[in-house]
Amino acid sequence: EAQVTQNPRYLITVTGKKLTVTCSQNMNHEYMSWYRQDPGLGLRQIYYSMNVEVTDKGDVPEGYKVSRKEKRNFPLILESPSPNQTSLYFCASRGNRGYSPLHFGNGTRLTVT
Amino acid sequence: GEDVEQSLFLSVREGDSSVINCTYTDSSSTYLYWYKQEPGAGLQLLTYIFSNMDMKQDQRLTVLLNKKDKHLSLRIADTQTGDSAIYFCADQYSGYSTLTFGKGTMLLVSP
C-alpha cells in the first residue's frame, strides 16, 4: 500500500532534550516536506526536499533540522525543543513532475514541557 | 507572497448541500486542490482541478473555478455526518513548486 509513515504518533518530551521524528515513503517520490499544524494558523511548511541531498527552508524553519540521505526517508530533528514547538506535525511526499498531489502521513503530536 | 484564504467554519444540516469557498492570489496557479482532514488523521486528497478547467464533478463533489476572480469552491451534495471534517484548499504553480494551503474550513454536519 502506498503510504507515508511517521513515527512516533505521540511524543511528550522536556525542553532541551533532542528528538527525531521519522518519516518514510514507499512511492519513490522525489519531493518530501514537513508541516506543522496549529489552531488558527493552518498548515505551515517547515522544510522541504526536492530530492536526495537537496533541502530548503519553508516558512517556519527556526529550531528544526532535516536531512535527506536516502530518497525514502526525511527525518525531522529538534536539537533543543522548546514549548513553542508543541504542535501537530505532518510529513508529506509527492513526485516532482506535472500533476502529483501531496500524500500525507497520519501526523505526530508533540508536546514539549 | 502567495496567499490562500478560506472561511474558518461552516455548519449545515444532514442532507443539505455544503459550499466551501476559497480565494487565492497567484494567477499563475496551475493545480488547485481540496484536502480533507478527519479528526486525528492526516490530510487526504479529496479532489483537484487544473487551471484550464472551469468545473469538475466527482460523485457528490463539484469543484468550480473562477479564474478571473481567483475563486475556488467545493460543493458537497447531500452532506452526511461523515463529511464533518476540516477542508483545506491549496494551490500550486507547477509540478516543481510547493503548495500553498489555506487555513482550513471546519465543516460541522448536524443530524
Tab-separated table of C-alpha atoms in Angstrom:
chain	number	residue	atom	x	y	z
A	1	GLU	CA	0.000	0.000	0.000
A	2	ALA	CA	1.312	3.434	-0.974
A	3	GLN	CA	1.852	5.411	2.171
A	4	VAL	CA	3.803	7.944	4.177
A	5	THR	CA	4.728	6.604	7.603
A	6	GLN	CA	5.599	8.837	10.524
A	7	ASN	CA	6.818	7.778	13.920
A	8	PRO	CA	6.012	8.226	16.674
A	9	ARG	CA	2.326	9.229	16.601
A	10	TYR	CA	2.555	10.844	20.025
A	11	LEU	CA	5.579	12.236	21.836
A	12	ILE	CA	5.908	14.049	25.131
A	13	THR	CA	9.317	15.435	25.972
A	14	VAL	CA	11.038	18.089	28.040
A	15	THR	CA	12.662	21.314	26.971
A	16	GLY	CA	16.139	20.838	25.540
A	17	LYS	CA	16.044	17.081	25.009
A	18	LYS	CA	16.947	16.313	21.409
A	19	LEU	CA	14.412	14.319	19.443
A	20	THR	CA	13.873	12.967	15.946
A	21	VAL	CA	10.596	12.316	14.181
A	22	THR	CA	10.999	9.829	11.365
A	23	CYS	CA	9.227	9.892	8.015
A	24	SER	CA	9.363	7.258	5.315
A	25	GLN	CA	7.546	6.900	1.993
A	26	ASN	CA	7.291	3.897	-0.312
A	27	MET	CA	6.198	5.667	-3.503
A	28	ASN	CA	9.657	6.598	-4.829
A	29	HIS	CA	8.714	10.270	-4.535
A	30	GLU	CA	11.390	12.878	-5.097
A	31	TYR	CA	9.728	15.610	-3.047
A	32	MET	CA	9.208	15.415	0.722
A	33	SER	CA	8.121	18.062	3.179
A	34	TRP	CA	7.387	18.735	6.836
A	35	TYR	CA	4.484	20.858	8.086
A	36	ARG	CA	3.242	21.875	11.474
A	37	GLN	CA	-0.416	22.477	12.186
A	38	ASP	CA	-1.532	24.860	14.912
A	39	PRO	CA	-5.047	26.084	15.756
A	40	GLY	CA	-5.917	29.218	13.828
A	41	LEU	CA	-2.690	29.096	11.835
A	42	GLY	CA	-3.409	26.218	9.490
A	43	LEU	CA	-0.512	24.302	7.946
A	44	ARG	CA	2.891	25.921	7.867
A	45	GLN	CA	5.801	24.428	5.991
A	46	ILE	CA	8.961	23.817	7.993
A	47	TYR	CA	11.393	22.328	5.477
A	48	TYR	CA	11.161	20.581	2.158
A	49	SER	CA	13.383	18.478	-0.051
A	50	MET	CA	13.210	18.292	-3.829
A	51	ASN	CA	15.447	15.236	-3.948
A	52	VAL	CA	18.253	13.390	-2.160
A	53	GLU	CA	20.759	15.762	-0.543
A	54	VAL	CA	18.654	18.804	-1.535
A	55	THR	CA	16.789	20.574	1.279
A	56	ASP	CA	15.295	24.062	1.601
A	57	LYS	CA	13.701	26.145	4.318
A	58	GLY	CA	9.981	26.593	4.365
A	59	ASP	CA	8.063	29.291	6.203
A	60	VAL	CA	8.982	28.344	9.787
A	61	PRO	CA	12.379	26.576	9.836
A	62	GLU	CA	13.778	28.025	13.074
A	63	GLY	CA	14.539	25.362	15.655
A	64	TYR	CA	14.364	22.466	13.212
A	65	LYS	CA	16.810	20.460	11.118
A	66	VAL	CA	16.250	17.907	8.389
A	67	SER	CA	18.352	15.542	6.308
A	68	ARG	CA	17.713	13.652	3.089
A	69	LYS	CA	20.367	10.996	2.738
A	70	GLU	CA	18.036	8.489	1.098
A	71	LYS	CA	15.080	9.032	-1.180
A	72	ARG	CA	12.553	7.304	1.048
A	73	ASN	CA	13.445	8.945	4.407
A	74	PHE	CA	13.169	12.528	5.609
A	75	PRO	CA	13.637	12.823	9.386
A	76	LEU	CA	12.787	15.982	11.317
A	77	ILE	CA	15.247	16.820	14.092
A	78	LEU	CA	14.644	19.137	17.023
A	79	GLU	CA	18.071	19.689	18.591
A	80	SER	CA	16.763	21.601	21.606
A	81	PRO	CA	12.952	21.518	21.706
A	82	SER	CA	11.078	24.370	23.321
A	83	PRO	CA	7.412	24.611	24.428
A	84	ASN	CA	6.540	26.742	21.370
A	85	GLN	CA	7.301	23.688	19.241
A	86	THR	CA	4.363	21.859	20.789
A	87	SER	CA	2.294	21.119	17.720
A	88	LEU	CA	0.910	18.532	15.316
A	89	TYR	CA	3.484	17.638	12.680
A	90	PHE	CA	2.858	16.159	9.246
A	91	CYS	CA	5.235	14.685	6.726
A	92	ALA	CA	4.197	14.615	3.069
A	93	SER	CA	5.615	13.452	-0.245
A	94	ARG	CA	4.897	13.684	-3.969
A	95	GLY	CA	6.539	13.319	-7.335
A	96	ASN	CA	8.295	16.299	-8.916
A	97	ARG	CA	6.667	16.356	-12.335
A	98	GLY	CA	3.308	17.515	-13.583
A	99	TYR	CA	0.230	16.659	-11.584
A	100	SER	CA	1.388	14.853	-8.470
A	101	PRO	CA	-0.642	15.516	-5.322
A	102	LEU	CA	0.824	15.503	-1.847
A	103	HIS	CA	0.409	12.356	0.212
A	104	PHE	CA	0.377	12.958	3.947
A	105	GLY	CA	1.370	10.857	6.914
A	106	ASN	CA	-1.013	10.494	9.868
A	107	GLY	CA	0.783	13.056	11.970
A	108	THR	CA	2.907	13.254	15.102
A	109	ARG	CA	1.528	15.106	18.098
A	110	LEU	CA	4.453	16.591	20.002
A	111	THR	CA	4.215	18.109	23.458
A	112	VAL	CA	7.244	19.889	24.906
A	113	THR	CA	7.016	20.696	28.616
B	1	GLY	CA	3.679	36.497	-1.316
B	2	GLU	CA	1.073	33.991	-2.289
B	3	ASP	CA	-1.985	33.688	-0.112
B	4	VAL	CA	-4.946	31.329	0.061
B	5	GLU	CA	-7.977	32.408	2.088
B	6	GLN	CA	-10.884	30.355	3.381
B	7	SER	CA	-13.702	30.960	5.821
B	8	LEU	CA	-12.982	29.149	9.067
B	9	PHE	CA	-16.282	27.491	9.858
B	10	LEU	CA	-19.427	26.166	8.162
B	11	SER	CA	-22.389	24.447	9.772
B	12	VAL	CA	-25.058	22.578	7.786
B	13	ARG	CA	-27.810	20.064	8.378
B	14	GLU	CA	-27.559	16.496	7.134
B	15	GLY	CA	-28.971	16.208	3.615
B	16	ASP	CA	-28.305	19.841	2.716
B	17	SER	CA	-25.619	20.969	0.285
B	18	SER	CA	-22.410	22.475	1.635
B	19	VAL	CA	-20.371	25.055	-0.228
B	20	ILE	CA	-16.852	25.823	0.945
B	21	ASN	CA	-15.178	28.810	-0.654
B	22	CYS	CA	-11.550	29.664	-1.249
B	23	THR	CA	-9.734	32.593	-2.823
B	24	TYR	CA	-6.140	32.646	-3.961
B	25	THR	CA	-3.800	35.380	-5.100
B	26	ASP	CA	-1.431	33.626	-7.530
B	27	SER	CA	-2.934	33.983	-11.002
B	28	SER	CA	-0.295	31.532	-12.284
B	29	SER	CA	-1.625	28.652	-10.209
B	30	THR	CA	-1.806	25.540	-12.342
B	31	TYR	CA	-3.197	22.998	-9.901
B	32	LEU	CA	-5.809	23.602	-7.220
B	33	TYR	CA	-6.605	21.015	-4.612
B	34	TRP	CA	-9.114	20.220	-1.914
B	35	TYR	CA	-7.901	18.133	1.012
B	36	LYS	CA	-9.994	16.679	3.829
B	37	GLN	CA	-8.741	16.156	7.373
B	38	GLU	CA	-10.798	13.973	9.679
B	39	PRO	CA	-10.188	14.149	13.446
B	40	GLY	CA	-6.902	12.542	14.438
B	41	ALA	CA	-5.844	11.892	10.866
B	42	GLY	CA	-3.637	13.353	8.199
B	43	LEU	CA	-4.835	15.228	5.146
B	44	GLN	CA	-6.326	13.194	2.332
B	45	LEU	CA	-6.688	14.434	-1.213
B	46	LEU	CA	-10.390	14.886	-1.897
B	47	THR	CA	-10.329	16.287	-5.405
B	48	TYR	CA	-8.400	18.642	-7.653
B	49	ILE	CA	-8.877	20.868	-10.675
B	50	PHE	CA	-6.475	22.132	-13.299
B	51	SER	CA	-6.416	25.824	-14.121
B	52	ASN	CA	-7.658	25.183	-17.675
B	53	MET	CA	-10.920	23.768	-16.306
B	54	ASP	CA	-13.987	25.604	-15.003
B	55	MET	CA	-15.718	22.742	-13.298
B	56	LYS	CA	-15.113	19.220	-12.161
B	57	GLN	CA	-17.674	16.797	-10.807
B	58	ASP	CA	-16.882	13.659	-8.859
B	59	GLN	CA	-19.934	11.882	-7.387
B	60	ARG	CA	-21.224	14.203	-4.625
B	61	LEU	CA	-18.414	16.701	-5.105
B	62	THR	CA	-18.441	19.631	-7.517
B	63	VAL	CA	-15.473	21.958	-7.846
B	64	LEU	CA	-15.972	25.326	-9.515
B	65	LEU	CA	-13.082	27.526	-10.589
B	66	ASN	CA	-13.440	31.196	-11.481
B	67	LYS	CA	-10.007	32.188	-12.736
B	68	LYS	CA	-10.940	35.816	-13.284
B	69	ASP	CA	-11.875	36.243	-9.623
B	70	LYS	CA	-9.328	33.659	-8.405
B	71	HIS	CA	-12.115	31.890	-6.597
B	72	LEU	CA	-12.459	28.168	-5.987
B	73	SER	CA	-15.417	26.426	-4.405
B	74	LEU	CA	-16.214	22.921	-3.265
B	75	ARG	CA	-19.834	21.850	-3.195
B	76	ILE	CA	-20.809	18.687	-1.344
B	77	ALA	CA	-24.268	17.451	-2.258
B	78	ASP	CA	-26.432	15.575	0.258
B	79	THR	CA	-23.979	16.272	3.082
B	80	GLN	CA	-23.642	13.474	5.627
B	81	THR	CA	-22.401	13.482	9.220
B	82	GLY	CA	-19.326	11.614	7.968
B	83	ASP	CA	-18.437	14.694	5.940
B	84	SER	CA	-17.719	16.596	9.163
B	85	ALA	CA	-14.026	17.466	8.891
B	86	ILE	CA	-11.616	20.270	8.119
B	87	TYR	CA	-11.312	21.068	4.414
B	88	PHE	CA	-8.165	22.677	3.056
B	89	CYS	CA	-7.824	24.483	-0.228
B	90	ALA	CA	-4.330	24.566	-1.791
B	91	ASP	CA	-2.778	25.920	-4.954
B	92	GLN	CA	0.402	25.081	-6.817
B	93	TYR	CA	2.166	26.890	-9.610
B	94	SER	CA	3.865	23.899	-11.223
B	95	GLY	CA	4.807	20.314	-10.540
B	96	TYR	CA	8.119	21.553	-9.154
B	97	SER	CA	6.721	24.158	-6.764
B	98	THR	CA	5.441	23.882	-3.220
B	99	LEU	CA	1.761	24.003	-2.333
B	100	THR	CA	0.242	26.979	-0.557
B	101	PHE	CA	-2.529	25.955	1.840
B	102	GLY	CA	-5.425	27.917	3.241
B	103	LYS	CA	-6.051	27.759	6.991
B	104	GLY	CA	-8.850	25.255	6.551
B	105	THR	CA	-12.643	25.350	6.896
B	106	MET	CA	-14.209	23.273	9.638
B	107	LEU	CA	-17.448	21.724	8.352
B	108	LEU	CA	-19.888	20.595	11.013
B	109	VAL	CA	-22.825	18.491	9.858
B	110	SER	CA	-25.680	18.110	12.315
B	111	PRO	CA	-28.340	15.360	12.133
